[in-house]
mmCIF file of C-alpha atoms in Angstrom:
data_model
loop_
_atom_site.group_PDB
_atom_site.id
_atom_site.type_symbol
_atom_site.label_atom_id
_atom_site.label_comp_id
_atom_site.label_asym_id
_atom_site.label_seq_id
_atom_site.Cartn_x
_atom_site.Cartn_y
_atom_site.Cartn_z
ATOM 1 C CA MET A 221 13.626 -12.676 42.025
ATOM 2 C CA ARG A 222 12.526 -9.206 43.008
ATOM 3 C CA ILE A 223 12.622 -5.648 41.693
ATOM 4 C CA VAL A 224 14.857 -3.149 43.490
ATOM 5 C CA GLU A 225 15.827 0.434 42.866
ATOM 6 C CA LEU A 226 19.524 0.828 42.109
ATOM 7 C CA SER A 227 21.829 3.743 42.804
ATOM 8 C CA ASN A 228 23.306 5.458 39.772
ATOM 9 C CA THR A 229 26.679 3.869 40.572
ATOM 10 C CA GLU A 230 25.189 0.374 40.845
ATOM 11 C CA PHE A 231 23.327 0.840 37.597
ATOM 12 C CA ASP A 232 26.329 2.202 35.683
ATOM 13 C CA GLU A 233 28.580 -0.597 36.943
ATOM 14 C CA TYR A 234 26.130 -3.206 35.691
ATOM 15 C CA ALA A 235 25.358 -1.396 32.435
ATOM 16 C CA LYS A 236 28.913 -0.756 31.274
ATOM 17 C CA THR A 237 29.678 -4.474 30.899
ATOM 18 C CA HIS A 238 26.319 -5.576 29.494
ATOM 19 C CA PRO A 239 26.276 -6.600 25.785
ATOM 20 C CA LEU A 240 23.274 -4.319 25.105
ATOM 21 C CA SER A 241 24.624 -1.258 26.889
ATOM 22 C CA SER A 242 24.768 2.099 25.133
ATOM 23 C CA TYR A 243 25.181 5.737 26.054
ATOM 24 C CA CYS A 244 21.385 5.893 26.391
ATOM 25 C CA GLU A 245 21.371 3.297 29.174
ATOM 26 C CA ALA A 246 23.606 5.344 31.464
ATOM 27 C CA SER A 247 23.084 7.722 34.369
ATOM 28 C CA LYS A 248 24.505 10.600 32.311
ATOM 29 C CA TYR A 249 21.699 10.231 29.783
ATOM 30 C CA ALA A 250 19.128 10.222 32.591
ATOM 31 C CA LEU A 251 20.465 13.587 33.758
ATOM 32 C CA VAL A 252 20.139 14.996 30.253
ATOM 33 C CA MET A 253 16.514 13.897 29.968
ATOM 34 C CA THR A 254 15.483 15.558 33.250
ATOM 35 C CA ASP A 255 15.634 18.868 31.420
ATOM 36 C CA TYR A 256 13.504 17.371 28.679
ATOM 37 C CA GLY A 257 10.477 16.708 30.869
ATOM 38 C CA TYR A 258 11.412 13.325 32.366
ATOM 39 C CA SER A 259 12.164 11.997 35.828
ATOM 40 C CA TYR A 260 13.889 8.636 36.176
ATOM 41 C CA ASP A 261 14.408 5.370 38.081
ATOM 42 C CA TYR A 262 17.266 2.886 37.966
ATOM 43 C CA ILE A 263 15.582 -0.507 38.226
ATOM 44 C CA GLY A 264 17.248 -3.845 38.837
ATOM 45 C CA MET A 265 16.025 -7.397 39.174
ATOM 46 C CA VAL A 266 18.037 -9.297 41.740
ATOM 47 C CA ASP A 267 18.100 -12.969 42.713
ATOM 48 C CA ASP A 268 18.057 -14.460 46.205
ATOM 49 C CA ASN A 269 21.769 -13.708 46.545
ATOM 50 C CA ASN A 270 21.141 -10.064 45.656
ATOM 51 C CA ARG A 271 22.937 -10.386 42.329
ATOM 52 C CA ILE A 272 21.615 -8.234 39.506
ATOM 53 C CA GLN A 273 20.099 -10.317 36.700
ATOM 54 C CA ALA A 274 18.559 -7.458 34.688
ATOM 55 C CA ALA A 275 18.423 -3.684 34.837
ATOM 56 C CA ALA A 276 16.919 -0.681 33.099
ATOM 57 C CA LEU A 277 16.913 3.061 33.139
ATOM 58 C CA ILE A 278 13.222 3.995 33.246
ATOM 59 C CA LEU A 279 12.456 7.562 32.238
ATOM 60 C CA THR A 280 9.022 8.631 33.437
ATOM 61 C CA LYS A 281 6.648 11.280 32.211
ATOM 62 C CA LYS A 282 3.077 12.505 32.616
ATOM 63 C CA ILE A 283 1.355 13.063 29.313
ATOM 64 C CA LYS A 284 -2.169 14.026 30.365
ATOM 65 C CA GLY A 285 -3.549 14.542 33.833
ATOM 66 C CA ASN A 286 -2.420 11.563 35.893
ATOM 67 C CA ILE A 287 -1.567 9.403 32.873
ATOM 68 C CA LYS A 288 2.035 8.274 33.240
ATOM 69 C CA TYR A 289 4.292 6.141 31.131
ATOM 70 C CA GLY A 290 7.842 4.843 31.355
ATOM 71 C CA TYR A 291 10.505 4.718 28.687
ATOM 72 C CA SER A 292 13.687 2.670 28.744
ATOM 73 C CA PRO A 293 15.841 4.140 25.928
ATOM 74 C CA LYS A 294 17.585 1.283 24.113
ATOM 75 C CA GLY A 295 16.665 -0.919 27.093
ATOM 76 C CA PHE A 296 16.223 -3.367 28.753
ATOM 77 C CA LEU A 297 19.578 -4.745 29.858
ATOM 78 C CA ILE A 298 18.691 -8.412 30.065
ATOM 79 C CA ASN A 299 19.434 -11.668 28.275
ATOM 80 C CA PHE A 300 16.547 -11.691 25.793
ATOM 81 C CA TYR A 301 17.413 -15.282 24.826
ATOM 82 C CA ASP A 302 16.544 -16.532 28.325
ATOM 83 C CA LYS A 303 12.761 -16.785 28.024
ATOM 84 C CA ASP A 304 12.165 -17.615 31.676
ATOM 85 C CA LEU A 305 14.306 -14.736 32.886
ATOM 86 C CA LEU A 306 12.608 -12.377 30.452
ATOM 87 C CA ARG A 307 9.123 -13.522 31.490
ATOM 88 C CA ILE A 308 9.879 -13.018 35.183
ATOM 89 C CA PHE A 309 11.419 -9.605 34.632
ATOM 90 C CA LEU A 310 8.536 -8.303 32.524
ATOM 91 C CA LYS A 311 6.000 -9.578 35.051
ATOM 92 C CA LEU A 312 7.808 -8.006 38.016
ATOM 93 C CA LEU A 313 8.327 -4.767 36.116
ATOM 94 C CA THR A 314 4.639 -4.614 35.168
ATOM 95 C CA ASP A 315 3.534 -5.194 38.754
ATOM 96 C CA HIS A 316 6.004 -2.647 40.101
ATOM 97 C CA TYR A 317 4.844 0.154 37.821
ATOM 98 C CA LYS A 318 1.180 -0.770 37.889
ATOM 99 C CA LYS A 319 1.258 0.106 41.591
ATOM 100 C CA LYS A 320 2.571 3.514 40.562
ATOM 101 C CA ASP A 321 -0.366 3.989 38.124
ATOM 102 C CA PHE A 322 1.715 3.667 34.944
ATOM 103 C CA ILE A 323 -0.139 2.797 31.753
ATOM 104 C CA PHE A 324 2.778 1.299 29.835
ATOM 105 C CA ILE A 325 6.578 1.182 29.617
ATOM 106 C CA LYS A 326 8.149 1.778 26.229
ATOM 107 C CA PHE A 327 11.453 0.127 25.281
ATOM 108 C CA ASN A 328 13.529 -0.318 22.118
ATOM 109 C CA PRO A 329 16.546 -2.606 22.658
ATOM 110 C CA GLU A 330 19.535 -2.557 20.339
ATOM 111 C CA ILE A 331 18.948 -6.085 19.140
ATOM 112 C CA ILE A 332 19.918 -6.473 15.485
ATOM 113 C CA ILE A 333 17.505 -8.577 13.447
ATOM 114 C CA GLY A 334 18.833 -7.793 9.966
ATOM 115 C CA GLU A 335 21.635 -6.174 8.006
ATOM 116 C CA THR A 336 22.444 -5.081 4.492
ATOM 117 C CA THR A 337 24.958 -3.139 2.406
ATOM 118 C CA LEU A 338 25.074 -1.438 -0.964
ATOM 119 C CA GLN A 339 27.021 -4.445 -2.280
ATOM 120 C CA ASN A 340 24.082 -6.610 -1.199
ATOM 121 C CA LYS A 341 21.770 -4.350 -3.227
ATOM 122 C CA LEU A 342 20.252 -3.169 0.080
ATOM 123 C CA THR A 343 18.340 -6.413 0.469
ATOM 124 C CA MET A 344 17.967 -7.111 4.185
ATOM 125 C CA ASN A 345 19.327 -10.405 5.488
ATOM 126 C CA TYR A 346 17.504 -11.428 8.663
ATOM 127 C CA ASN A 347 18.818 -13.519 11.540
ATOM 128 C CA GLY A 348 17.348 -15.649 14.327
ATOM 129 C CA ASN A 349 16.753 -12.624 16.579
ATOM 130 C CA VAL A 350 13.411 -12.060 14.842
ATOM 131 C CA ARG A 351 12.061 -14.824 17.065
ATOM 132 C CA ILE A 352 12.416 -12.518 20.062
ATOM 133 C CA ILE A 353 9.552 -10.428 18.646
ATOM 134 C CA ASP A 354 7.146 -13.348 19.118
ATOM 135 C CA ASP A 355 8.601 -14.046 22.553
ATOM 136 C CA LEU A 356 7.869 -10.479 23.636
ATOM 137 C CA LYS A 357 4.343 -10.513 22.235
ATOM 138 C CA ALA A 358 3.585 -13.496 24.468
ATOM 139 C CA TYR A 359 4.284 -11.379 27.574
ATOM 140 C CA ASN A 360 1.644 -8.641 27.243
ATOM 141 C CA VAL A 361 3.915 -6.561 25.037
ATOM 142 C CA LYS A 362 2.716 -4.571 22.017
ATOM 143 C CA ARG A 363 5.028 -3.822 19.110
ATOM 144 C CA ARG A 364 4.615 -0.292 17.831
ATOM 145 C CA LEU A 365 4.382 -0.081 14.046
ATOM 146 C CA GLU A 366 6.405 2.477 12.137
ATOM 147 C CA LEU A 367 3.467 4.149 10.395
ATOM 148 C CA LYS A 368 5.713 6.700 8.728
ATOM 149 C CA GLU A 369 9.450 7.164 8.423
ATOM 150 C CA PHE A 370 11.254 8.202 11.601
ATOM 151 C CA ASN A 371 8.139 8.249 13.803
ATOM 152 C CA LEU A 372 9.549 5.935 16.485
ATOM 153 C CA MET A 373 11.392 7.226 19.541
ATOM 154 C CA MET A 374 14.688 6.196 17.957
ATOM 155 C CA PRO A 375 15.481 5.096 14.385
ATOM 156 C CA LYS A 376 14.769 1.454 13.604
ATOM 157 C CA PHE A 377 17.542 1.421 10.986
ATOM 158 C CA ASN A 378 21.052 2.731 11.601
ATOM 159 C CA ALA A 379 24.130 3.097 9.402
ATOM 160 C CA TYR A 380 27.431 1.891 10.853
ATOM 161 C CA ILE A 381 31.027 2.246 9.706
ATOM 162 C CA ASP A 382 33.482 -0.518 10.576
ATOM 163 C CA LEU A 383 36.354 1.732 11.673
ATOM 164 C CA LYS A 384 38.963 -1.009 11.893
ATOM 165 C CA ASN A 385 38.455 -1.993 8.260
ATOM 166 C CA PHE A 386 37.620 1.397 6.794
ATOM 167 C CA ASN A 387 39.298 2.249 3.496
ATOM 168 C CA ILE A 388 38.517 5.434 1.606
ATOM 169 C CA LYS A 389 38.881 3.496 -1.661
ATOM 170 C CA ASN A 390 35.670 1.632 -0.826
ATOM 171 C CA ILE A 391 33.411 4.672 -0.606
ATOM 172 C CA ASP A 392 31.592 6.288 -3.519
ATOM 173 C CA ARG A 393 33.963 7.669 -6.182
ATOM 174 C CA ASN A 394 32.263 11.074 -6.280
ATOM 175 C CA PHE A 395 32.513 11.252 -2.489
ATOM 176 C CA ARG A 396 36.263 10.636 -2.714
ATOM 177 C CA LYS A 397 36.568 13.530 -5.142
ATOM 178 C CA LYS A 398 34.601 15.847 -2.867
ATOM 179 C CA ILE A 399 36.723 14.877 0.124
ATOM 180 C CA LYS A 400 39.933 15.491 -1.813
ATOM 181 C CA LYS A 401 38.697 18.885 -2.986
ATOM 182 C CA GLY A 402 37.707 19.798 0.558
ATOM 183 C CA LEU A 403 41.216 19.104 1.801
ATOM 184 C CA GLU A 404 42.717 21.048 -1.099
ATOM 185 C CA ARG A 405 40.505 24.009 -0.279
ATOM 186 C CA GLY A 406 41.900 24.425 3.208
ATOM 187 C CA MET A 407 39.207 22.590 5.175
ATOM 188 C CA TYR A 408 40.218 20.813 8.375
ATOM 189 C CA LEU A 409 38.734 19.299 11.539
ATOM 190 C CA SER A 410 38.888 21.132 14.862
ATOM 191 C CA VAL A 411 37.379 20.569 18.307
ATOM 192 C CA GLY A 412 35.087 23.104 19.970
ATOM 193 C CA GLY A 413 33.595 23.598 23.415
ATOM 194 C CA ALA A 414 30.381 24.295 25.294
ATOM 195 C CA LYS A 415 30.235 27.954 24.234
ATOM 196 C CA GLU A 416 29.999 26.898 20.586
ATOM 197 C CA ILE A 417 26.987 24.595 20.838
ATOM 198 C CA ASP A 418 24.856 27.362 19.328
ATOM 199 C CA ILE A 419 26.863 27.022 16.088
ATOM 200 C CA LEU A 420 25.952 23.343 15.830
ATOM 201 C CA TYR A 421 22.334 24.145 16.646
ATOM 202 C CA GLY A 422 22.237 26.772 13.928
ATOM 203 C CA PHE A 423 23.204 24.093 11.403
ATOM 204 C CA THR A 424 20.699 21.481 12.676
ATOM 205 C CA LYS A 425 17.630 23.329 13.994
ATOM 206 C CA ASN A 426 15.667 22.965 10.758
ATOM 207 C CA LYS A 427 15.991 19.172 10.711
ATOM 208 C CA SER A 428 15.704 18.274 14.397
ATOM 209 C CA LYS A 429 12.905 18.546 16.955
ATOM 210 C CA ARG A 430 15.436 18.811 19.760
ATOM 211 C CA PRO A 431 15.793 22.261 21.387
ATOM 212 C CA ILE A 432 19.216 23.804 21.881
ATOM 213 C CA SER A 433 18.996 22.986 25.602
ATOM 214 C CA TYR A 434 19.144 19.264 24.737
ATOM 215 C CA PHE A 435 22.498 19.646 22.970
ATOM 216 C CA ARG A 436 23.869 21.889 25.693
ATOM 217 C CA ASN A 437 22.875 19.407 28.363
ATOM 218 C CA MET A 438 24.304 16.500 26.393
ATOM 219 C CA TYR A 439 27.611 18.289 26.082
ATOM 220 C CA ASN A 440 27.766 19.509 29.669
ATOM 221 C CA VAL A 441 26.901 16.122 31.193
ATOM 222 C CA PHE A 442 28.932 13.846 28.911
ATOM 223 C CA SER A 443 31.976 16.127 28.859
ATOM 224 C CA ARG A 444 32.481 15.506 32.591
ATOM 225 C CA ASP A 445 34.368 12.334 31.741
ATOM 226 C CA ASN A 446 35.420 13.356 28.233
ATOM 227 C CA SER A 447 32.864 11.088 26.549
ATOM 228 C CA ILE A 448 31.657 13.651 24.015
ATOM 229 C CA ASP A 449 33.267 15.881 21.383
ATOM 230 C CA LEU A 450 31.960 18.883 19.486
ATOM 231 C CA VAL A 451 33.837 18.849 16.195
ATOM 232 C CA PHE A 452 33.915 21.433 13.418
ATOM 233 C CA ILE A 453 35.000 21.684 9.832
ATOM 234 C CA LYS A 454 36.686 25.019 9.216
ATOM 235 C CA ILE A 455 37.894 26.616 6.008
ATOM 236 C CA ASP A 456 41.291 28.304 6.225
ATOM 237 C CA PHE A 457 40.956 30.801 3.394
ATOM 238 C CA GLN A 458 44.654 31.623 3.215
ATOM 239 C CA LYS A 459 45.417 27.945 2.689
ATOM 240 C CA TYR A 460 42.483 27.723 0.273
ATOM 241 C CA LEU A 461 43.899 30.621 -1.738
ATOM 242 C CA ASN A 462 47.460 29.252 -1.734
ATOM 243 C CA ASN A 463 46.353 25.808 -2.922
ATOM 244 C CA ILE A 464 44.126 27.177 -5.683
ATOM 245 C CA ARG A 465 46.900 29.483 -6.897
ATOM 246 C CA LYS A 466 49.270 26.526 -7.158
ATOM 247 C CA ARG A 467 46.696 24.611 -9.187
ATOM 248 C CA TYR A 468 46.060 27.656 -11.357
ATOM 249 C CA ASP A 469 49.781 28.141 -12.040
ATOM 250 C CA GLN A 470 50.125 24.473 -12.977
ATOM 251 C CA GLU A 471 47.065 24.667 -15.216
ATOM 252 C CA GLN A 472 48.584 27.667 -16.990
ATOM 253 C CA ILE A 473 51.654 25.555 -17.755
ATOM 254 C CA ASN A 474 49.417 22.768 -19.039
ATOM 255 C CA ASN A 475 47.460 25.244 -21.136
ATOM 256 C CA GLU A 476 50.645 26.591 -22.757
ATOM 257 C CA ASN A 477 51.765 23.049 -23.557
ATOM 258 C CA TRP A 478 48.456 22.230 -25.255
ATOM 259 C CA ASN A 479 48.589 25.523 -27.127
ATOM 260 C CA SER A 480 52.124 24.757 -28.334
ATOM 261 C CA LEU A 481 51.081 21.306 -29.546
ATOM 262 C CA LEU A 482 48.122 22.850 -31.374
ATOM 263 C CA GLN A 483 50.371 25.302 -33.162
ATOM 264 C CA LYS A 484 52.530 22.419 -34.346
ATOM 265 C CA ASN A 485 49.488 20.268 -35.176
ATOM 266 C CA PRO A 486 46.679 22.628 -36.279
ATOM 267 C CA GLY A 487 43.238 21.078 -36.099
ATOM 268 C CA GLU A 488 44.344 17.961 -34.190
ATOM 269 C CA ARG A 489 41.088 17.047 -32.438
ATOM 270 C CA ARG A 490 42.533 15.583 -29.262
ATOM 271 C CA TYR A 491 44.672 18.676 -28.683
ATOM 272 C CA VAL A 492 41.727 20.966 -29.413
ATOM 273 C CA SER A 493 39.640 19.087 -26.859
ATOM 274 C CA ARG A 494 42.319 19.139 -24.196
ATOM 275 C CA LYS A 495 43.071 22.803 -24.772
ATOM 276 C CA MET A 496 39.372 23.634 -24.388
ATOM 277 C CA ASN A 497 39.186 21.580 -21.164
ATOM 278 C CA SER A 498 42.243 23.409 -19.853
ATOM 279 C CA ASP A 499 40.660 26.760 -20.711
ATOM 280 C CA ARG A 500 37.564 25.847 -18.749
ATOM 281 C CA GLU A 501 39.605 24.618 -15.803
ATOM 282 C CA SER A 502 41.653 27.827 -15.813
ATOM 283 C CA GLU A 503 38.512 29.944 -15.741
ATOM 284 C CA SER A 504 37.067 27.867 -12.931
ATOM 285 C CA LEU A 505 40.246 28.180 -10.865
ATOM 286 C CA LYS A 506 40.408 31.902 -11.551
ATOM 287 C CA ALA A 507 36.877 32.295 -10.199
ATOM 288 C CA LYS A 508 37.871 30.351 -7.085
ATOM 289 C CA ILE A 509 40.889 32.626 -6.570
ATOM 290 C CA ILE A 510 38.582 35.636 -6.674
ATOM 291 C CA TYR A 511 36.159 33.907 -4.299
ATOM 292 C CA ALA A 512 38.883 32.924 -1.804
ATOM 293 C CA THR A 513 40.436 36.402 -1.967
ATOM 294 C CA ASN A 514 37.108 38.057 -1.176
ATOM 295 C CA GLU A 515 36.414 35.612 1.673
ATOM 296 C CA LEU A 516 39.874 36.222 3.107
ATOM 297 C CA LYS A 517 39.129 39.936 3.284
ATOM 298 C CA LYS A 518 36.139 39.137 5.538
ATOM 299 C CA HIS A 519 37.650 36.417 7.737
ATOM 300 C CA SER A 520 40.738 34.233 7.879
ATOM 301 C CA GLU A 521 38.624 31.138 8.532
ATOM 302 C CA VAL A 522 34.998 30.142 9.052
ATOM 303 C CA ILE A 523 33.138 27.145 10.531
ATOM 304 C CA VAL A 524 31.165 25.409 7.778
ATOM 305 C CA ALA A 525 30.049 22.141 9.421
ATOM 306 C CA ALA A 526 29.698 20.652 12.899
ATOM 307 C CA ALA A 527 28.854 17.416 14.708
ATOM 308 C CA LEU A 528 28.288 16.207 18.246
ATOM 309 C CA VAL A 529 29.974 12.842 18.809
ATOM 310 C CA VAL A 530 29.410 10.608 21.857
ATOM 311 C CA LYS A 531 32.147 8.125 22.800
ATOM 312 C CA TYR A 532 30.986 4.977 24.583
ATOM 313 C CA ARG A 533 32.847 1.687 24.935
ATOM 314 C CA ASN A 534 33.967 0.535 21.464
ATOM 315 C CA ARG A 535 31.949 2.957 19.354
ATOM 316 C CA VAL A 536 31.352 6.593 18.619
ATOM 317 C CA SER A 537 27.906 7.903 17.711
ATOM 318 C CA ILE A 538 27.165 11.012 15.671
ATOM 319 C CA ILE A 539 24.080 12.264 17.490
ATOM 320 C CA ALA A 540 23.761 15.519 15.532
ATOM 321 C CA SER A 541 25.464 17.031 12.502
ATOM 322 C CA GLY A 542 24.892 19.814 10.020
ATOM 323 C CA TYR A 543 26.535 22.360 7.782
ATOM 324 C CA ASN A 544 26.270 25.979 6.708
ATOM 325 C CA GLU A 545 24.053 26.136 3.610
ATOM 326 C CA ALA A 546 25.980 29.183 2.379
ATOM 327 C CA TYR A 547 29.005 26.913 1.832
ATOM 328 C CA LYS A 548 27.138 23.901 0.494
ATOM 329 C CA LYS A 549 29.086 23.947 -2.785
ATOM 330 C CA GLU A 550 32.270 23.198 -0.839
ATOM 331 C CA ASN A 551 30.711 19.864 0.297
ATOM 332 C CA PRO A 552 31.728 20.286 3.964
ATOM 333 C CA ASN A 553 29.407 17.491 5.138
ATOM 334 C CA HIS A 554 31.359 14.880 3.174
ATOM 335 C CA LEU A 555 34.659 15.980 4.672
ATOM 336 C CA LEU A 556 33.118 16.229 8.151
ATOM 337 C CA HIS A 557 32.072 12.569 8.188
ATOM 338 C CA TYR A 558 35.306 11.386 6.593
ATOM 339 C CA LEU A 559 37.489 13.221 9.105
ATOM 340 C CA ILE A 560 35.343 11.944 11.989
ATOM 341 C CA ILE A 561 36.140 8.433 10.781
ATOM 342 C CA GLU A 562 39.841 9.283 10.538
ATOM 343 C CA ARG A 563 39.881 10.886 13.991
ATOM 344 C CA TYR A 564 38.367 7.935 15.859
ATOM 345 C CA LYS A 565 39.378 4.823 13.930
ATOM 346 C CA GLN A 566 42.537 4.274 15.986
ATOM 347 C CA PHE A 567 40.636 4.152 19.273
ATOM 348 C CA PHE A 568 37.176 2.750 18.487
ATOM 349 C CA SER A 569 35.735 -0.123 16.454
ATOM 350 C CA PHE A 570 32.528 1.364 15.055
ATOM 351 C CA CYS A 571 31.036 4.707 14.134
ATOM 352 C CA ASP A 572 27.261 5.056 14.293
ATOM 353 C CA PHE A 573 26.322 7.412 11.463
ATOM 354 C CA GLY A 574 22.775 7.644 12.802
ATOM 355 C CA GLY A 575 19.392 6.706 11.452
ATOM 356 C CA VAL A 576 18.270 5.907 7.931
ATOM 357 C CA THR A 577 14.871 4.732 6.741
ATOM 358 C CA GLY A 578 13.926 1.230 5.662
ATOM 359 C CA THR A 579 12.843 2.578 2.283
ATOM 360 C CA PHE A 580 15.983 2.737 0.157
ATOM 361 C CA ASP A 581 14.503 3.970 -3.129
ATOM 362 C CA GLU A 582 13.300 7.246 -4.596
ATOM 363 C CA THR A 583 9.888 6.916 -2.930
ATOM 364 C CA SER A 584 11.397 7.995 0.395
ATOM 365 C CA LYS A 585 11.520 11.695 1.145
ATOM 366 C CA TYR A 586 14.742 10.885 2.999
ATOM 367 C CA GLN A 587 16.409 9.454 -0.096
ATOM 368 C CA GLY A 588 19.208 12.044 0.080
ATOM 369 C CA LEU A 589 19.935 11.221 3.722
ATOM 370 C CA ASN A 590 19.930 7.486 2.996
ATOM 371 C CA ASN A 591 22.209 7.789 -0.020
ATOM 372 C CA PHE A 592 24.700 9.984 1.822
ATOM 373 C CA LYS A 593 25.230 7.398 4.566
ATOM 374 C CA ILE A 594 25.047 4.359 2.302
ATOM 375 C CA LYS A 595 27.660 5.721 -0.111
ATOM 376 C CA PHE A 596 30.182 5.878 2.707
ATOM 377 C CA ASN A 597 30.086 2.072 2.391
ATOM 378 C CA SER A 598 28.235 1.733 5.665
ATOM 379 C CA LYS A 599 26.478 -1.378 6.884
ATOM 380 C CA ILE A 600 22.772 -0.873 7.576
ATOM 381 C CA TYR A 601 21.418 -2.618 10.659
ATOM 382 C CA GLU A 602 17.732 -3.112 11.388
ATOM 383 C CA TYR A 603 16.882 -3.202 15.086
ATOM 384 C CA ILE A 604 14.094 -5.246 16.606
ATOM 385 C CA GLY A 605 11.859 -2.202 17.004
ATOM 386 C CA GLU A 606 9.849 -0.387 19.656
ATOM 387 C CA PHE A 607 7.579 -2.073 22.184
ATOM 388 C CA ASP A 608 5.103 -1.133 24.896
ATOM 389 C CA LEU A 609 4.924 -3.244 28.041
ATOM 390 C CA ILE A 610 1.298 -2.812 29.125
ATOM 391 C CA CYS A 611 0.656 -2.066 32.793
ATOM 392 C CA SER A 612 -3.020 -1.110 32.432
ATOM 393 C CA GLU A 613 -4.694 -2.876 29.509
ATOM 394 C CA ARG A 614 -8.010 -1.023 29.856
ATOM 395 C CA VAL A 615 -6.549 2.498 29.811
ATOM 396 C CA PHE A 616 -4.019 1.591 27.120
ATOM 397 C CA LYS A 617 -6.743 0.372 24.761
ATOM 398 C CA LYS A 618 -8.734 3.523 25.407
ATOM 399 C CA LEU A 619 -5.748 5.698 24.539
ATOM 400 C CA ILE A 620 -5.064 3.696 21.384
ATOM 401 C CA LYS A 621 -8.645 4.146 20.170
ATOM 402 C CA THR A 622 -8.391 7.905 20.542
ATOM 403 C CA SER A 623 -4.951 7.979 18.773
ATOM 404 C CA PHE A 624 -3.680 9.842 21.830
ATOM 405 C CA ILE A 625 -0.491 7.772 22.103
ATOM 406 C CA GLU A 626 0.402 8.158 18.432
ATOM 407 C CA ASP A 627 -0.169 11.902 18.620
ATOM 408 C CA GLU A 628 1.914 12.201 21.775
ATOM 409 C CA PHE A 629 4.952 10.344 20.499
ATOM 410 C CA ASP A 630 4.817 11.994 17.120
ATOM 411 C CA LYS A 631 6.015 15.112 18.983
ATOM 412 C CA GLU A 632 9.212 13.429 20.203
#
């Protein structure tokens, strides 16, 4: 076995059929990260017949002076169950990058060690993959602890929707109501382009460390083979107004019926209650008519939510999403995620809703984020975590003692 550098074509051909492949282990992602301070290598381990037995995209970066590290996002692409193969690969990789003065190589494979659902009361059920953690530790590999929520390079917990078995009846009842109201109020899904990335960024900049250039590069690179979509939720205010008027007219008929019954049955409590409810509903609908009329005077439609969706093999991944706070009461984020599911469920098997935390109670400051994704009846997967393959033990220990590494990666 020996380490070789692969061409981008060789790497992509190997990666696209590997069980652990993702959009992050692809040459397109490497191109995106060059504008984010990284250079890159495509590394392969080949046998005596020159057949690839393992591969990895290694992003490289200097963090201080001549201190360099490598990062294989969602890598490595290897059979982690084959201990001998894994041992040889890690040894060869360490030797290869030690000669290049690297201190460590970070990696975080998409190996699932546990899963849970709301029906399972969010209690994590673990599988045999947890044994791989001990296997890795035996090969001069350090597991990075998640000292606070979302402080790893990529989330350790992700929410997934099974698109082939998705049924809106299985999601939270209040969510179903919000989705129905969104559709009634003239909201619909549309697809944007590169010139509209700034709209998405405007909705997400306060909750993401990524600069706008990252999203632009993602779109420009992945759109070359149509593997990314920028989707929007728009409100059509004419449709909004028409639908609310229809509901108002119907409510007026209902109100007259309750009023007539009250006149025939004065003081009947159930009719009094229903008449009062109808009065309140009429006033609410009247206010919405005024609101929609005023909005229509300003614009026929407006973008209220957006998401960037990567398409890779059998899944789609929502890598960024957000909404216009001015229209929060219309619940555009609920409709956005629902219509993303509806758009892709015919062509893909899973939708990655993105990261959640491992703390599923009110103690988490991300409780709202967790609840939003969980109530879509998602399945929560826990990945094996983030590891550092040590190339220089002495320098690595020195950096750990000074908290330099933690400080550096807290910026990511």
